[in-house]
Amino acid sequence: MTDKAQIYLVSRTIDDPSGAMAPLAEACDGGGVAAVLLSFAFTDEREQTKALKTIVPVLQKAGAAVIARTSPLVAVRGGADGVHIDTHGAVQEAIDTLKPDRIVGVGGLRTRHEAMEAGERDIDYLMFGEPRADGSLPDLDTTIERAAWWAEIFAVPCVGFVHDLDNVAAMAETGAEFIGVGEAVWSHAEGPAAAVARVRAIIATTDVPGREAPGR
């Protein structure tokens, strides 16, 4: 486990890959973004593959792993580093197809039991608190409690998603290995780069209780 959480960006749903490139690249250009999750509005696999081939090299060059909500085969063909699957999706298919060379992450976890079941599989991370499919937002206090519980007990890394940059410190204090941020970055008044810089600064100055800070 690293001493400080890393940043995990969640894209807006992409319907125009060329239009999505600028904010994605801006967010990652300053460094410090460990991963970016891409979601597409279109389901055509050829179009998704084409979009990935356009976006992935730019984000990878900036040091970010690119995870996609897509099929394992599209991820491979598009050059993505892995896939993100809802807990009731084809998790085992993704594991069988992509491991050990690529990343498999799981989200959409509604209960502790679902999280523990997912964590018993050969996955690379769990995500707590991301927006639901209908656009509603999970309760922040529950997400913070869930991330703290998981980070303290289990070896599989977790992403704790926050919907507001003001909640980054509280999530970082849980010990979650990754802080997930989405719309709060893309709609930031000063732009995505400034938002990411703020997240990075908050993480850097937030101590995790029970964990000795570097240099102490």
GROMACS .gro file of C-alpha atoms in nm:
model
  216
    1MET     CA    1   0.000   0.000   0.000
    2THR     CA    2   0.137   0.342  -0.090
    3ASP     CA    3   0.151   0.620   0.170
    4LYS     CA    4  -0.066   0.851  -0.038
    5ALA     CA    5  -0.369   0.780  -0.251
    6GLN     CA    6  -0.347   0.814  -0.628
    7ILE     CA    7  -0.594   0.985  -0.860
    8TYR     CA    8  -0.842   0.783  -1.063
    9LEU     CA    9  -1.034   0.997  -1.314
   10VAL     CA   10  -1.376   0.895  -1.444
   11SER     CA   11  -1.468   1.046  -1.780
   12ARG     CA   12  -1.800   1.186  -1.880
   13THR     CA   13  -1.989   0.951  -2.110
   14ILE     CA   14  -1.816   1.000  -2.444
   15ASP     CA   15  -2.026   1.049  -2.756
   16ASP     CA   16  -1.767   1.247  -2.952
   17PRO     CA   17  -1.416   1.104  -2.904
   18SER     CA   18  -1.243   1.394  -3.079
   19GLY     CA   19  -1.425   1.644  -2.857
   20ALA     CA   20  -1.340   1.445  -2.544
   21MET     CA   21  -0.968   1.447  -2.613
   22ALA     CA   22  -0.888   1.804  -2.506
   23PRO     CA   23  -1.028   1.790  -2.148
   24LEU     CA   24  -0.893   1.439  -2.093
   25ALA     CA   25  -0.546   1.538  -2.210
   26GLU     CA   26  -0.555   1.860  -2.007
   27ALA     CA   27  -0.647   1.671  -1.692
   28CYS     CA   28  -0.357   1.429  -1.734
   29ASP     CA   29  -0.089   1.662  -1.868
   30GLY     CA   30   0.026   1.777  -1.526
   31GLY     CA   31   0.096   1.422  -1.413
   32GLY     CA   32  -0.023   1.249  -1.102
   33VAL     CA   33  -0.320   1.072  -1.263
   34ALA     CA   34  -0.283   0.699  -1.213
   35ALA     CA   35  -0.578   0.588  -1.422
   36VAL     CA   36  -0.864   0.714  -1.638
   37LEU     CA   37  -1.193   0.528  -1.681
   38LEU     CA   38  -1.356   0.584  -2.020
   39SER     CA   39  -1.726   0.526  -2.084
   40PHE     CA   40  -1.893   0.547  -2.424
   41ALA     CA   41  -2.242   0.654  -2.525
   42PHE     CA   42  -2.228   0.430  -2.833
   43THR     CA   43  -2.223   0.049  -2.825
   44ASP     CA   44  -2.080  -0.031  -3.167
   45GLU     CA   45  -1.758  -0.221  -3.094
   46ARG     CA   46  -1.578  -0.095  -3.403
   47GLU     CA   47  -1.649   0.263  -3.303
   48GLN     CA   48  -1.538   0.196  -2.947
   49THR     CA   49  -1.216   0.039  -3.072
   50LYS     CA   50  -1.154   0.337  -3.299
   51ALA     CA   51  -1.215   0.578  -3.012
   52LEU     CA   52  -0.977   0.392  -2.785
   53LYS     CA   53  -0.704   0.391  -3.048
   54THR     CA   54  -0.737   0.770  -3.064
   55ILE     CA   55  -0.752   0.844  -2.692
   56VAL     CA   56  -0.541   0.574  -2.527
   57PRO     CA   57  -0.193   0.669  -2.657
   58VAL     CA   58  -0.234   1.031  -2.545
   59LEU     CA   59  -0.333   0.940  -2.190
   60GLN     CA   60  -0.075   0.663  -2.162
   61LYS     CA   61   0.195   0.907  -2.273
   62ALA     CA   62   0.092   1.126  -1.978
   63GLY     CA   63   0.145   0.831  -1.744
   64ALA     CA   64  -0.215   0.722  -1.692
   65ALA     CA   65  -0.346   0.369  -1.728
   66VAL     CA   66  -0.660   0.365  -1.943
   67ILE     CA   67  -0.953   0.154  -1.824
   68ALA     CA   68  -1.267   0.121  -2.034
   69ARG     CA   69  -1.627   0.021  -1.977
   70THR     CA   70  -1.632  -0.212  -2.274
   71SER     CA   71  -1.582  -0.574  -2.369
   72PRO     CA   72  -1.245  -0.736  -2.300
   73LEU     CA   73  -1.182  -0.787  -2.672
   74VAL     CA   74  -1.249  -0.421  -2.751
   75ALA     CA   75  -1.013  -0.320  -2.474
   76VAL     CA   76  -0.739  -0.536  -2.621
   77ARG     CA   77  -0.798  -0.420  -2.978
   78GLY     CA   78  -0.810  -0.055  -2.870
   79GLY     CA   79  -0.492  -0.078  -2.664
   80ALA     CA   80  -0.657  -0.006  -2.328
   81ASP     CA   81  -0.488  -0.122  -2.010
   82GLY     CA   82  -0.799  -0.291  -1.879
   83VAL     CA   83  -1.173  -0.291  -1.822
   84HIS     CA   84  -1.416  -0.186  -1.551
   85ILE     CA   85  -1.709  -0.423  -1.494
   86ASP     CA   86  -2.015  -0.386  -1.274
   87THR     CA   87  -2.031  -0.659  -1.013
   88HIS     CA   88  -2.322  -0.833  -1.189
   89GLY     CA   89  -2.153  -0.813  -1.530
   90ALA     CA   90  -1.919  -1.054  -1.704
   91VAL     CA   91  -1.643  -1.032  -1.445
   92GLN     CA   92  -1.514  -1.385  -1.495
   93GLU     CA   93  -1.503  -1.341  -1.873
   94ALA     CA   94  -1.291  -1.030  -1.826
   95ILE     CA   95  -1.057  -1.213  -1.587
   96ASP     CA   96  -1.021  -1.510  -1.823
   97THR     CA   97  -0.954  -1.286  -2.122
   98LEU     CA   98  -0.732  -1.015  -1.976
   99LYS     CA   99  -0.540  -1.149  -1.679
  100PRO     CA  100  -0.253  -1.131  -1.605
  101ASP     CA  101  -0.154  -0.878  -1.871
  102ARG     CA  102  -0.434  -0.625  -1.823
  103ILE     CA  103  -0.639  -0.473  -1.542
  104VAL     CA  104  -0.984  -0.588  -1.431
  105GLY     CA  105  -1.173  -0.358  -1.193
  106VAL     CA  106  -1.518  -0.404  -1.043
  107GLY     CA  107  -1.777  -0.145  -0.942
  108GLY     CA  108  -2.148  -0.120  -0.876
  109LEU     CA  109  -2.103  -0.279  -0.534
  110ARG     CA  110  -2.414  -0.234  -0.323
  111THR     CA  111  -2.323  -0.429  -0.011
  112ARG     CA  112  -2.022  -0.545   0.188
  113HIS     CA  113  -2.106  -0.901   0.088
  114GLU     CA  114  -2.087  -0.814  -0.282
  115ALA     CA  115  -1.753  -0.644  -0.223
  116MET     CA  116  -1.610  -0.946  -0.042
  117GLU     CA  117  -1.732  -1.182  -0.314
  118ALA     CA  118  -1.570  -0.965  -0.582
  119GLY     CA  119  -1.249  -0.934  -0.379
  120GLU     CA  120  -1.211  -1.310  -0.370
  121ARG     CA  121  -1.167  -1.312  -0.747
  122ASP     CA  122  -0.853  -1.231  -0.944
  123ILE     CA  123  -0.930  -0.861  -0.983
  124ASP     CA  124  -0.708  -0.554  -0.949
  125TYR     CA  125  -0.936  -0.310  -0.766
  126LEU     CA  126  -1.286  -0.239  -0.636
  127MET     CA  127  -1.464   0.094  -0.670
  128PHE     CA  128  -1.702   0.234  -0.411
  129GLY     CA  129  -1.935   0.529  -0.456
  130GLU     CA  130  -1.942   0.588  -0.831
  131PRO     CA  131  -2.264   0.730  -0.985
  132ARG     CA  132  -2.531   0.468  -1.044
  133ALA     CA  133  -2.657   0.380  -1.392
  134ASP     CA  134  -2.963   0.602  -1.341
  135GLY     CA  135  -2.741   0.898  -1.251
  136SER     CA  136  -2.821   0.897  -0.880
  137LEU     CA  137  -2.537   0.930  -0.629
  138PRO     CA  138  -2.461   0.692  -0.343
  139ASP     CA  139  -2.454   0.838   0.007
  140LEU     CA  140  -2.109   0.987   0.075
  141ASP     CA  141  -2.093   0.879   0.438
  142THR     CA  142  -2.165   0.520   0.338
  143THR     CA  143  -1.897   0.532   0.069
  144ILE     CA  144  -1.639   0.670   0.313
  145GLU     CA  145  -1.729   0.404   0.569
  146ARG     CA  146  -1.708   0.130   0.305
  147ALA     CA  147  -1.372   0.248   0.172
  148ALA     CA  148  -1.224   0.273   0.523
  149TRP     CA  149  -1.348  -0.075   0.611
  150TRP     CA  150  -1.206  -0.224   0.292
  151ALA     CA  151  -0.870  -0.045   0.301
  152GLU     CA  152  -0.806  -0.154   0.660
  153ILE     CA  153  -0.879  -0.523   0.612
  154PHE     CA  154  -0.831  -0.634   0.252
  155ALA     CA  155  -0.530  -0.654   0.019
  156VAL     CA  156  -0.714  -0.576  -0.307
  157PRO     CA  157  -0.687  -0.197  -0.368
  158CYS     CA  158  -0.999   0.016  -0.366
  159VAL     CA  159  -1.112   0.336  -0.535
  160GLY     CA  160  -1.320   0.568  -0.320
  161PHE     CA  161  -1.523   0.795  -0.550
  162VAL     CA  162  -1.618   1.148  -0.444
  163HIS     CA  163  -1.857   1.380  -0.623
  164ASP     CA  164  -1.716   1.704  -0.482
  165LEU     CA  165  -1.354   1.811  -0.447
  166ASP     CA  166  -1.434   1.928  -0.094
  167ASN     CA  167  -1.467   1.561   0.002
  168VAL     CA  168  -1.126   1.449  -0.125
  169ALA     CA  169  -0.955   1.487   0.213
  170ALA     CA  170  -1.220   1.281   0.392
  171MET     CA  171  -1.181   1.003   0.138
  172ALA     CA  172  -0.801   1.017   0.147
  173GLU     CA  173  -0.816   0.971   0.526
  174THR     CA  174  -0.983   0.631   0.476
  175GLY     CA  175  -0.660   0.483   0.341
  176ALA     CA  176  -0.816   0.405   0.003
  177GLU     CA  177  -0.541   0.351  -0.252
  178PHE     CA  178  -0.719   0.561  -0.516
  179ILE     CA  179  -0.944   0.866  -0.504
  180GLY     CA  180  -1.201   0.861  -0.785
  181VAL     CA  181  -1.319   1.194  -0.925
  182GLY     CA  182  -1.538   1.269  -1.223
  183GLU     CA  183  -1.777   1.555  -1.300
  184ALA     CA  184  -1.618   1.772  -1.031
  185VAL     CA  185  -1.306   1.778  -1.251
  186TRP     CA  186  -1.476   1.829  -1.587
  187SER     CA  187  -1.701   2.112  -1.466
  188HIS     CA  188  -1.439   2.290  -1.255
  189ALA     CA  189  -1.446   2.666  -1.312
  190GLU     CA  190  -1.071   2.682  -1.373
  191GLY     CA  191  -1.056   2.376  -1.595
  192PRO     CA  192  -0.960   2.008  -1.554
  193ALA     CA  193  -0.589   2.071  -1.497
  194ALA     CA  194  -0.659   2.306  -1.206
  195ALA     CA  195  -0.905   2.056  -1.058
  196VAL     CA  196  -0.654   1.772  -1.075
  197ALA     CA  197  -0.385   1.994  -0.924
  198ARG     CA  198  -0.619   2.070  -0.635
  199VAL     CA  199  -0.692   1.701  -0.578
  200ARG     CA  200  -0.320   1.626  -0.589
  201ALA     CA  201  -0.248   1.899  -0.334
  202ILE     CA  202  -0.522   1.783  -0.098
  203ILE     CA  203  -0.399   1.424  -0.108
  204ALA     CA  204  -0.040   1.536  -0.045
  205THR     CA  205  -0.137   1.725   0.271
  206THR     CA  206  -0.380   1.470   0.413
  207ASP     CA  207  -0.251   1.218   0.667
  208VAL     CA  208  -0.408   0.876   0.696
  209PRO     CA  209  -0.480   0.800   1.063
  210GLY     CA  210  -0.267   0.513   1.190
  211ARG     CA  211  -0.022   0.543   0.904
  212GLU     CA  212   0.308   0.722   0.956
  213ALA     CA  213   0.363   1.007   0.713
  214PRO     CA  214   0.683   1.001   0.504
  215GLY     CA  215   0.982   1.157   0.677
  216ARG     CA  216   0.846   1.130   1.029
   0.00000   0.00000   0.00000
